[in-house]
Every structure is written in structure tokens, then in C-alpha cells.
Amino acid sequence: INHGYVGVSMASLTPDLARQNNADPNSPNGFIPEVNGVVITRVYPKTPAEVAGLRRLDVVIEIGGQQVERADDAQRLIDGASIGENLTMKVMRNGKELTVEVKPEDLGYKLQRMKEERRKEKEEQMRKLKKQLINGLHQNVEKHLQEFYP
């Protein structure tokens, strides 16, 4: 079973939540459209979302021709999307409605790749640590030998 993955974190958005944000002159979020939808809170690097040009604070209002009002609606539609095929998302950005085409990856494959990358990083860290330990041990042996055999 494949599960679609685009690489975003999201939260449900209501007009009331947007109004609260917009009323705060110190809000780090800037102006958010006062609509029902899903706000993207983070776009992860090297993901279909980043490749497609999605941005933090884009408000998703439609996915695959279906209106979305809650984050779980969006997640369900992304999860069920066809892997590697364009998924049309309508988003609001800076007061304009845009259409973005995203190609979901398989979540299982993505997780497997991430696990492999972490394994390789750990192996590299261990290799460097072993080299440091061996170099340090070698230097200590040299130091002690010089003390005994000047």
C-alpha cells in the first residue's frame, strides 16, 4: 500500500484564527487570508512540496478538485494521491489564488531513504570517532615511549 507524501506540516485554519493573527501588529506570520482552509506551517527541504514551490503560510483551499477546510482533510487527500502523478493544489498566497502541481512521493519509500541516510551519517560519525581515538592513542603511546626512551 502506497501513501502519498509531499513534505509539509499543516494546520487547520478558520476565519476566526486568521482574524486573531491579523489583529496582532507583531504577528510573525504577516497577513493570513480569513478563510477556511489549511495553512502550511513548514515546507521540508528536498521534498515534492519544495520542488513545486509551496511556501510556509500558503493557505491550501483545494486539493485534487476537492475543497479542504481541515488539516485532516488535506492529509487524507494527499495520502490517497497517486504516487508520482501531478496533484493539483489551489493555494492562497499574498491575497492571490494560485494553482500548484505537486508530485507526491511514496511515504514508505521516503522513510526508507531517510533511515538509510541516517545510517550512513552514523557510520561516518563512527569512522571519524574511531580515527580520532586511534590518532589520540597513537600520540599517547608516542609520548610515553619518548619519556622512557629519550
mmCIF file with all atom_site columns, C-alpha atoms in Angstrom:
data_model
loop_
_atom_site.group_PDB
_atom_site.id
_atom_site.type_symbol
_atom_site.label_atom_id
_atom_site.label_alt_id
_atom_site.label_comp_id
_atom_site.label_asym_id
_atom_site.label_entity_id
_atom_site.label_seq_id
_atom_site.pdbx_PDB_ins_code
_atom_site.Cartn_x
_atom_site.Cartn_y
_atom_site.Cartn_z
_atom_site.occupancy
_atom_site.B_iso_or_equiv
_atom_site.pdbx_formal_charge
_atom_site.auth_seq_id
_atom_site.auth_comp_id
_atom_site.auth_asym_id
_atom_site.auth_atom_id
_atom_site.pdbx_PDB_model_num
ATOM 1   C CA . ILE A 1 1   ? 0.000   0.000  0.000   1.00 0.00 ? 1   ILE A CA 1
ATOM 2   C CA . ASN A 1 2   ? 1.411   3.394  -1.031  1.00 0.00 ? 2   ASN A CA 1
ATOM 3   C CA . HIS A 1 3   ? 0.837   6.558  0.982   1.00 0.00 ? 3   HIS A CA 1
ATOM 4   C CA . GLY A 1 4   ? 1.317   9.963  -0.624  1.00 0.00 ? 4   GLY A CA 1
ATOM 5   C CA . TYR A 1 5   ? 3.857   12.359 0.856   1.00 0.00 ? 5   TYR A CA 1
ATOM 6   C CA . VAL A 1 6   ? 4.537   15.948 -0.223  1.00 0.00 ? 6   VAL A CA 1
ATOM 7   C CA . GLY A 1 7   ? 6.690   17.225 2.668   1.00 0.00 ? 7   GLY A CA 1
ATOM 8   C CA . VAL A 1 8   ? 4.717   19.830 4.588   1.00 0.00 ? 8   VAL A CA 1
ATOM 9   C CA . SER A 1 9   ? 3.421   20.406 8.077   1.00 0.00 ? 9   SER A CA 1
ATOM 10  C CA . MET A 1 10  ? -0.018  21.979 8.156   1.00 0.00 ? 10  MET A CA 1
ATOM 11  C CA . ALA A 1 11  ? -2.711  23.234 10.479  1.00 0.00 ? 11  ALA A CA 1
ATOM 12  C CA . SER A 1 12  ? -6.419  23.859 10.111  1.00 0.00 ? 12  SER A CA 1
ATOM 13  C CA . LEU A 1 13  ? -7.324  27.488 9.508   1.00 0.00 ? 13  LEU A CA 1
ATOM 14  C CA . THR A 1 14  ? -10.598 29.259 10.230  1.00 0.00 ? 14  THR A CA 1
ATOM 15  C CA . PRO A 1 15  ? -11.538 32.885 9.569   1.00 0.00 ? 15  PRO A CA 1
ATOM 16  C CA . ASP A 1 16  ? -11.504 33.495 13.352  1.00 0.00 ? 16  ASP A CA 1
ATOM 17  C CA . LEU A 1 17  ? -7.941  32.177 13.721  1.00 0.00 ? 17  LEU A CA 1
ATOM 18  C CA . ALA A 1 18  ? -6.826  34.286 10.772  1.00 0.00 ? 18  ALA A CA 1
ATOM 19  C CA . ARG A 1 19  ? -8.518  37.409 12.201  1.00 0.00 ? 19  ARG A CA 1
ATOM 20  C CA . GLN A 1 20  ? -6.762  36.867 15.555  1.00 0.00 ? 20  GLN A CA 1
ATOM 21  C CA . ASN A 1 21  ? -3.425  36.619 13.743  1.00 0.00 ? 21  ASN A CA 1
ATOM 22  C CA . ASN A 1 22  ? -4.162  39.634 11.542  1.00 0.00 ? 22  ASN A CA 1
ATOM 23  C CA . ALA A 1 23  ? -5.213  41.794 14.509  1.00 0.00 ? 23  ALA A CA 1
ATOM 24  C CA . ASP A 1 24  ? -1.765  41.373 16.087  1.00 0.00 ? 24  ASP A CA 1
ATOM 25  C CA . PRO A 1 25  ? 0.570   44.034 14.641  1.00 0.00 ? 25  PRO A CA 1
ATOM 26  C CA . ASN A 1 26  ? 3.552   41.997 15.904  1.00 0.00 ? 26  ASN A CA 1
ATOM 27  C CA . SER A 1 27  ? 2.487   38.707 14.364  1.00 0.00 ? 27  SER A CA 1
ATOM 28  C CA . PRO A 1 28  ? 5.464   36.960 12.755  1.00 0.00 ? 28  PRO A CA 1
ATOM 29  C CA . ASN A 1 29  ? 3.035   35.417 10.263  1.00 0.00 ? 29  ASN A CA 1
ATOM 30  C CA . GLY A 1 30  ? 2.011   38.555 8.418   1.00 0.00 ? 30  GLY A CA 1
ATOM 31  C CA . PHE A 1 31  ? -1.454  38.708 6.875   1.00 0.00 ? 31  PHE A CA 1
ATOM 32  C CA . ILE A 1 32  ? -3.285  35.395 6.556   1.00 0.00 ? 32  ILE A CA 1
ATOM 33  C CA . PRO A 1 33  ? -6.434  35.115 4.403   1.00 0.00 ? 33  PRO A CA 1
ATOM 34  C CA . GLU A 1 34  ? -9.579  34.925 6.539   1.00 0.00 ? 34  GLU A CA 1
ATOM 35  C CA . VAL A 1 35  ? -10.916 31.698 5.035   1.00 0.00 ? 35  VAL A CA 1
ATOM 36  C CA . ASN A 1 36  ? -11.496 28.091 5.945   1.00 0.00 ? 36  ASN A CA 1
ATOM 37  C CA . GLY A 1 37  ? -8.561  26.059 4.721   1.00 0.00 ? 37  GLY A CA 1
ATOM 38  C CA . VAL A 1 38  ? -5.232  24.601 5.704   1.00 0.00 ? 38  VAL A CA 1
ATOM 39  C CA . VAL A 1 39  ? -2.196  26.751 6.400   1.00 0.00 ? 39  VAL A CA 1
ATOM 40  C CA . ILE A 1 40  ? 1.222   25.305 5.588   1.00 0.00 ? 40  ILE A CA 1
ATOM 41  C CA . THR A 1 41  ? 3.352   25.795 8.683   1.00 0.00 ? 41  THR A CA 1
ATOM 42  C CA . ARG A 1 42  ? 6.527   24.271 7.263   1.00 0.00 ? 42  ARG A CA 1
ATOM 43  C CA . VAL A 1 43  ? 7.874   23.098 3.911   1.00 0.00 ? 43  VAL A CA 1
ATOM 44  C CA . TYR A 1 44  ? 10.573  20.477 4.341   1.00 0.00 ? 44  TYR A CA 1
ATOM 45  C CA . PRO A 1 45  ? 13.689  20.648 2.155   1.00 0.00 ? 45  PRO A CA 1
ATOM 46  C CA . LYS A 1 46  ? 14.206  18.275 -0.749  1.00 0.00 ? 46  LYS A CA 1
ATOM 47  C CA . THR A 1 47  ? 10.532  17.323 -0.926  1.00 0.00 ? 47  THR A CA 1
ATOM 48  C CA . PRO A 1 48  ? 7.875   17.456 -3.636  1.00 0.00 ? 48  PRO A CA 1
ATOM 49  C CA . ALA A 1 49  ? 6.352   20.497 -1.896  1.00 0.00 ? 49  ALA A CA 1
ATOM 50  C CA . GLU A 1 50  ? 9.610   22.431 -2.103  1.00 0.00 ? 50  GLU A CA 1
ATOM 51  C CA . VAL A 1 51  ? 10.132  21.397 -5.746  1.00 0.00 ? 51  VAL A CA 1
ATOM 52  C CA . ALA A 1 52  ? 6.573   22.535 -6.589  1.00 0.00 ? 52  ALA A CA 1
ATOM 53  C CA . GLY A 1 53  ? 7.144   25.922 -4.955  1.00 0.00 ? 53  GLY A CA 1
ATOM 54  C CA . LEU A 1 54  ? 4.832   25.641 -1.965  1.00 0.00 ? 54  LEU A CA 1
ATOM 55  C CA . ARG A 1 55  ? 5.714   28.056 0.816   1.00 0.00 ? 55  ARG A CA 1
ATOM 56  C CA . ARG A 1 56  ? 5.213   28.467 4.541   1.00 0.00 ? 56  ARG A CA 1
ATOM 57  C CA . LEU A 1 57  ? 1.918   30.299 5.190   1.00 0.00 ? 57  LEU A CA 1
ATOM 58  C CA . ASP A 1 58  ? 0.366   29.271 1.867   1.00 0.00 ? 58  ASP A CA 1
ATOM 59  C CA . VAL A 1 59  ? -3.290  28.547 2.579   1.00 0.00 ? 59  VAL A CA 1
ATOM 60  C CA . VAL A 1 60  ? -4.482  25.397 0.809   1.00 0.00 ? 60  VAL A CA 1
ATOM 61  C CA . ILE A 1 61  ? -8.154  25.626 -0.153  1.00 0.00 ? 61  ILE A CA 1
ATOM 62  C CA . GLU A 1 62  ? -8.435  22.759 -2.627  1.00 0.00 ? 62  GLU A CA 1
ATOM 63  C CA . ILE A 1 63  ? -6.581  19.516 -3.382  1.00 0.00 ? 63  ILE A CA 1
ATOM 64  C CA . GLY A 1 64  ? -7.320  17.389 -6.422  1.00 0.00 ? 64  GLY A CA 1
ATOM 65  C CA . GLY A 1 65  ? -10.517 19.337 -7.111  1.00 0.00 ? 65  GLY A CA 1
ATOM 66  C CA . GLN A 1 66  ? -11.848 18.817 -3.587  1.00 0.00 ? 66  GLN A CA 1
ATOM 67  C CA . GLN A 1 67  ? -12.278 21.671 -1.136  1.00 0.00 ? 67  GLN A CA 1
ATOM 68  C CA . VAL A 1 68  ? -10.289 21.339 2.102   1.00 0.00 ? 68  VAL A CA 1
ATOM 69  C CA . GLU A 1 69  ? -11.210 23.012 5.362   1.00 0.00 ? 69  GLU A CA 1
ATOM 70  C CA . ARG A 1 70  ? -9.218  20.992 7.881   1.00 0.00 ? 70  ARG A CA 1
ATOM 71  C CA . ALA A 1 71  ? -5.700  19.596 8.032   1.00 0.00 ? 71  ALA A CA 1
ATOM 72  C CA . ASP A 1 72  ? -7.016  16.037 8.299   1.00 0.00 ? 72  ASP A CA 1
ATOM 73  C CA . ASP A 1 73  ? -8.983  16.550 5.032   1.00 0.00 ? 73  ASP A CA 1
ATOM 74  C CA . ALA A 1 74  ? -5.753  17.622 3.309   1.00 0.00 ? 74  ALA A CA 1
ATOM 75  C CA . GLN A 1 75  ? -3.788  14.742 4.808   1.00 0.00 ? 75  GLN A CA 1
ATOM 76  C CA . ARG A 1 76  ? -6.389  12.210 3.685   1.00 0.00 ? 76  ARG A CA 1
ATOM 77  C CA . LEU A 1 77  ? -6.328  13.552 0.107   1.00 0.00 ? 77  LEU A CA 1
ATOM 78  C CA . ILE A 1 78  ? -2.519  13.640 -0.044  1.00 0.00 ? 78  ILE A CA 1
ATOM 79  C CA . ASP A 1 79  ? -2.272  10.163 1.497   1.00 0.00 ? 79  ASP A CA 1
ATOM 80  C CA . GLY A 1 80  ? -4.587  8.746  -1.165  1.00 0.00 ? 80  GLY A CA 1
ATOM 81  C CA . ALA A 1 81  ? -2.995  10.594 -4.095  1.00 0.00 ? 81  ALA A CA 1
ATOM 82  C CA . SER A 1 82  ? -1.336  8.726  -6.941  1.00 0.00 ? 82  SER A CA 1
ATOM 83  C CA . ILE A 1 83  ? 2.420   8.475  -6.410  1.00 0.00 ? 83  ILE A CA 1
ATOM 84  C CA . GLY A 1 84  ? 4.476   10.374 -8.991  1.00 0.00 ? 84  GLY A CA 1
ATOM 85  C CA . GLU A 1 85  ? 1.463   11.935 -10.706 1.00 0.00 ? 85  GLU A CA 1
ATOM 86  C CA . ASN A 1 86  ? 0.576   15.628 -10.553 1.00 0.00 ? 86  ASN A CA 1
ATOM 87  C CA . LEU A 1 87  ? -1.746  16.576 -7.719  1.00 0.00 ? 87  LEU A CA 1
ATOM 88  C CA . THR A 1 88  ? -3.347  19.977 -8.217  1.00 0.00 ? 88  THR A CA 1
ATOM 89  C CA . MET A 1 89  ? -3.471  22.209 -5.162  1.00 0.00 ? 89  MET A CA 1
ATOM 90  C CA . LYS A 1 90  ? -5.168  25.596 -5.028  1.00 0.00 ? 90  LYS A CA 1
ATOM 91  C CA . VAL A 1 91  ? -3.496  27.891 -2.538  1.00 0.00 ? 91  VAL A CA 1
ATOM 92  C CA . MET A 1 92  ? -3.875  31.480 -1.448  1.00 0.00 ? 92  MET A CA 1
ATOM 93  C CA . ARG A 1 93  ? -0.649  33.477 -1.227  1.00 0.00 ? 93  ARG A CA 1
ATOM 94  C CA . ASN A 1 94  ? -0.366  37.222 -0.754  1.00 0.00 ? 94  ASN A CA 1
ATOM 95  C CA . GLY A 1 95  ? -4.076  37.696 -1.489  1.00 0.00 ? 95  GLY A CA 1
ATOM 96  C CA . LYS A 1 96  ? -3.936  35.758 -4.774  1.00 0.00 ? 96  LYS A CA 1
ATOM 97  C CA . GLU A 1 97  ? -5.227  32.309 -5.639  1.00 0.00 ? 97  GLU A CA 1
ATOM 98  C CA . LEU A 1 98  ? -2.586  30.102 -7.260  1.00 0.00 ? 98  LEU A CA 1
ATOM 99  C CA . THR A 1 99  ? -2.634  26.608 -8.707  1.00 0.00 ? 99  THR A CA 1
ATOM 100 C CA . VAL A 1 100 ? 0.361   24.444 -7.823  1.00 0.00 ? 100 VAL A CA 1
ATOM 101 C CA . GLU A 1 101 ? 1.147   20.994 -9.227  1.00 0.00 ? 101 GLU A CA 1
ATOM 102 C CA . VAL A 1 102 ? 2.806   18.653 -6.721  1.00 0.00 ? 102 VAL A CA 1
ATOM 103 C CA . LYS A 1 103 ? 4.040   15.107 -7.425  1.00 0.00 ? 103 LYS A CA 1
ATOM 104 C CA . PRO A 1 104 ? 3.605   13.066 -4.228  1.00 0.00 ? 104 PRO A CA 1
ATOM 105 C CA . GLU A 1 105 ? 6.270   10.534 -3.283  1.00 0.00 ? 105 GLU A CA 1
ATOM 106 C CA . ASP A 1 106 ? 5.568   7.268  -1.529  1.00 0.00 ? 106 ASP A CA 1
ATOM 107 C CA . LEU A 1 107 ? 5.841   7.846  2.212   1.00 0.00 ? 107 LEU A CA 1
ATOM 108 C CA . GLY A 1 108 ? 7.234   4.335  2.833   1.00 0.00 ? 108 GLY A CA 1
ATOM 109 C CA . TYR A 1 109 ? 9.981   4.882  0.271   1.00 0.00 ? 109 TYR A CA 1
ATOM 110 C CA . LYS A 1 110 ? 10.740  8.329  1.723   1.00 0.00 ? 110 LYS A CA 1
ATOM 111 C CA . LEU A 1 111 ? 11.025  6.901  5.237   1.00 0.00 ? 111 LEU A CA 1
ATOM 112 C CA . GLN A 1 112 ? 13.286  4.123  3.972   1.00 0.00 ? 112 GLN A CA 1
ATOM 113 C CA . ARG A 1 113 ? 15.562  6.697  2.260   1.00 0.00 ? 113 ARG A CA 1
ATOM 114 C CA . MET A 1 114 ? 15.687  8.839  5.401   1.00 0.00 ? 114 MET A CA 1
ATOM 115 C CA . LYS A 1 115 ? 16.584  5.799  7.501   1.00 0.00 ? 115 LYS A CA 1
ATOM 116 C CA . GLU A 1 116 ? 19.385  4.880  5.077   1.00 0.00 ? 116 GLU A CA 1
ATOM 117 C CA . GLU A 1 117 ? 20.731  8.460  5.117   1.00 0.00 ? 117 GLU A CA 1
ATOM 118 C CA . ARG A 1 118 ? 20.775  8.450  8.934   1.00 0.00 ? 118 ARG A CA 1
ATOM 119 C CA . ARG A 1 119 ? 22.557  5.081  8.954   1.00 0.00 ? 119 ARG A CA 1
ATOM 120 C CA . LYS A 1 120 ? 25.230  6.429  6.615   1.00 0.00 ? 120 LYS A CA 1
ATOM 121 C CA . GLU A 1 121 ? 25.641  9.575  8.729   1.00 0.00 ? 121 GLU A CA 1
ATOM 122 C CA . LYS A 1 122 ? 26.082  7.469  11.873  1.00 0.00 ? 122 LYS A CA 1
ATOM 123 C CA . GLU A 1 123 ? 28.624  5.227  10.119  1.00 0.00 ? 123 GLU A CA 1
ATOM 124 C CA . GLU A 1 124 ? 30.585  8.305  9.032   1.00 0.00 ? 124 GLU A CA 1
ATOM 125 C CA . GLN A 1 125 ? 30.474  9.723  12.580  1.00 0.00 ? 125 GLN A CA 1
ATOM 126 C CA . MET A 1 126 ? 31.722  6.401  13.979  1.00 0.00 ? 126 MET A CA 1
ATOM 127 C CA . ARG A 1 127 ? 34.506  6.262  11.385  1.00 0.00 ? 127 ARG A CA 1
ATOM 128 C CA . LYS A 1 128 ? 35.649  9.775  12.342  1.00 0.00 ? 128 LYS A CA 1
ATOM 129 C CA . LEU A 1 129 ? 35.424  8.977  16.049  1.00 0.00 ? 129 LEU A CA 1
ATOM 130 C CA . LYS A 1 130 ? 37.479  5.782  15.616  1.00 0.00 ? 130 LYS A CA 1
ATOM 131 C CA . LYS A 1 131 ? 40.091  7.724  13.645  1.00 0.00 ? 131 LYS A CA 1
ATOM 132 C CA . GLN A 1 132 ? 40.269  10.366 16.402  1.00 0.00 ? 132 GLN A CA 1
ATOM 133 C CA . LEU A 1 133 ? 40.600  7.683  19.067  1.00 0.00 ? 133 LEU A CA 1
ATOM 134 C CA . ILE A 1 134 ? 43.324  5.828  17.156  1.00 0.00 ? 134 ILE A CA 1
ATOM 135 C CA . ASN A 1 135 ? 45.213  9.073  16.480  1.00 0.00 ? 135 ASN A CA 1
ATOM 136 C CA . GLY A 1 136 ? 44.909  10.074 20.139  1.00 0.00 ? 136 GLY A CA 1
ATOM 137 C CA . LEU A 1 137 ? 46.060  6.626  21.307  1.00 0.00 ? 137 LEU A CA 1
ATOM 138 C CA . HIS A 1 138 ? 48.961  6.699  18.871  1.00 0.00 ? 138 HIS A CA 1
ATOM 139 C CA . GLN A 1 139 ? 50.025  10.129 20.131  1.00 0.00 ? 139 GLN A CA 1
ATOM 140 C CA . ASN A 1 140 ? 49.828  8.962  23.764  1.00 0.00 ? 140 ASN A CA 1
ATOM 141 C CA . VAL A 1 141 ? 51.936  5.879  23.016  1.00 0.00 ? 141 VAL A CA 1
ATOM 142 C CA . GLU A 1 142 ? 54.499  8.045  21.189  1.00 0.00 ? 142 GLU A CA 1
ATOM 143 C CA . LYS A 1 143 ? 54.613  10.453 24.144  1.00 0.00 ? 143 LYS A CA 1
ATOM 144 C CA . HIS A 1 144 ? 55.155  7.660  26.687  1.00 0.00 ? 144 HIS A CA 1
ATOM 145 C CA . LEU A 1 145 ? 57.771  5.947  24.535  1.00 0.00 ? 145 LEU A CA 1
ATOM 146 C CA . GLN A 1 146 ? 59.680  9.205  24.278  1.00 0.00 ? 146 GLN A CA 1
ATOM 147 C CA . GLU A 1 147 ? 59.580  9.556  28.070  1.00 0.00 ? 147 GLU A CA 1
ATOM 148 C CA . PHE A 1 148 ? 61.012  6.056  28.556  1.00 0.00 ? 148 PHE A CA 1
ATOM 149 C CA . TYR A 1 149 ? 63.388  6.081  25.590  1.00 0.00 ? 149 TYR A CA 1
ATOM 150 C CA . PRO A 1 150 ? 64.549  9.677  25.093  1.00 0.00 ? 150 PRO A CA 1
#
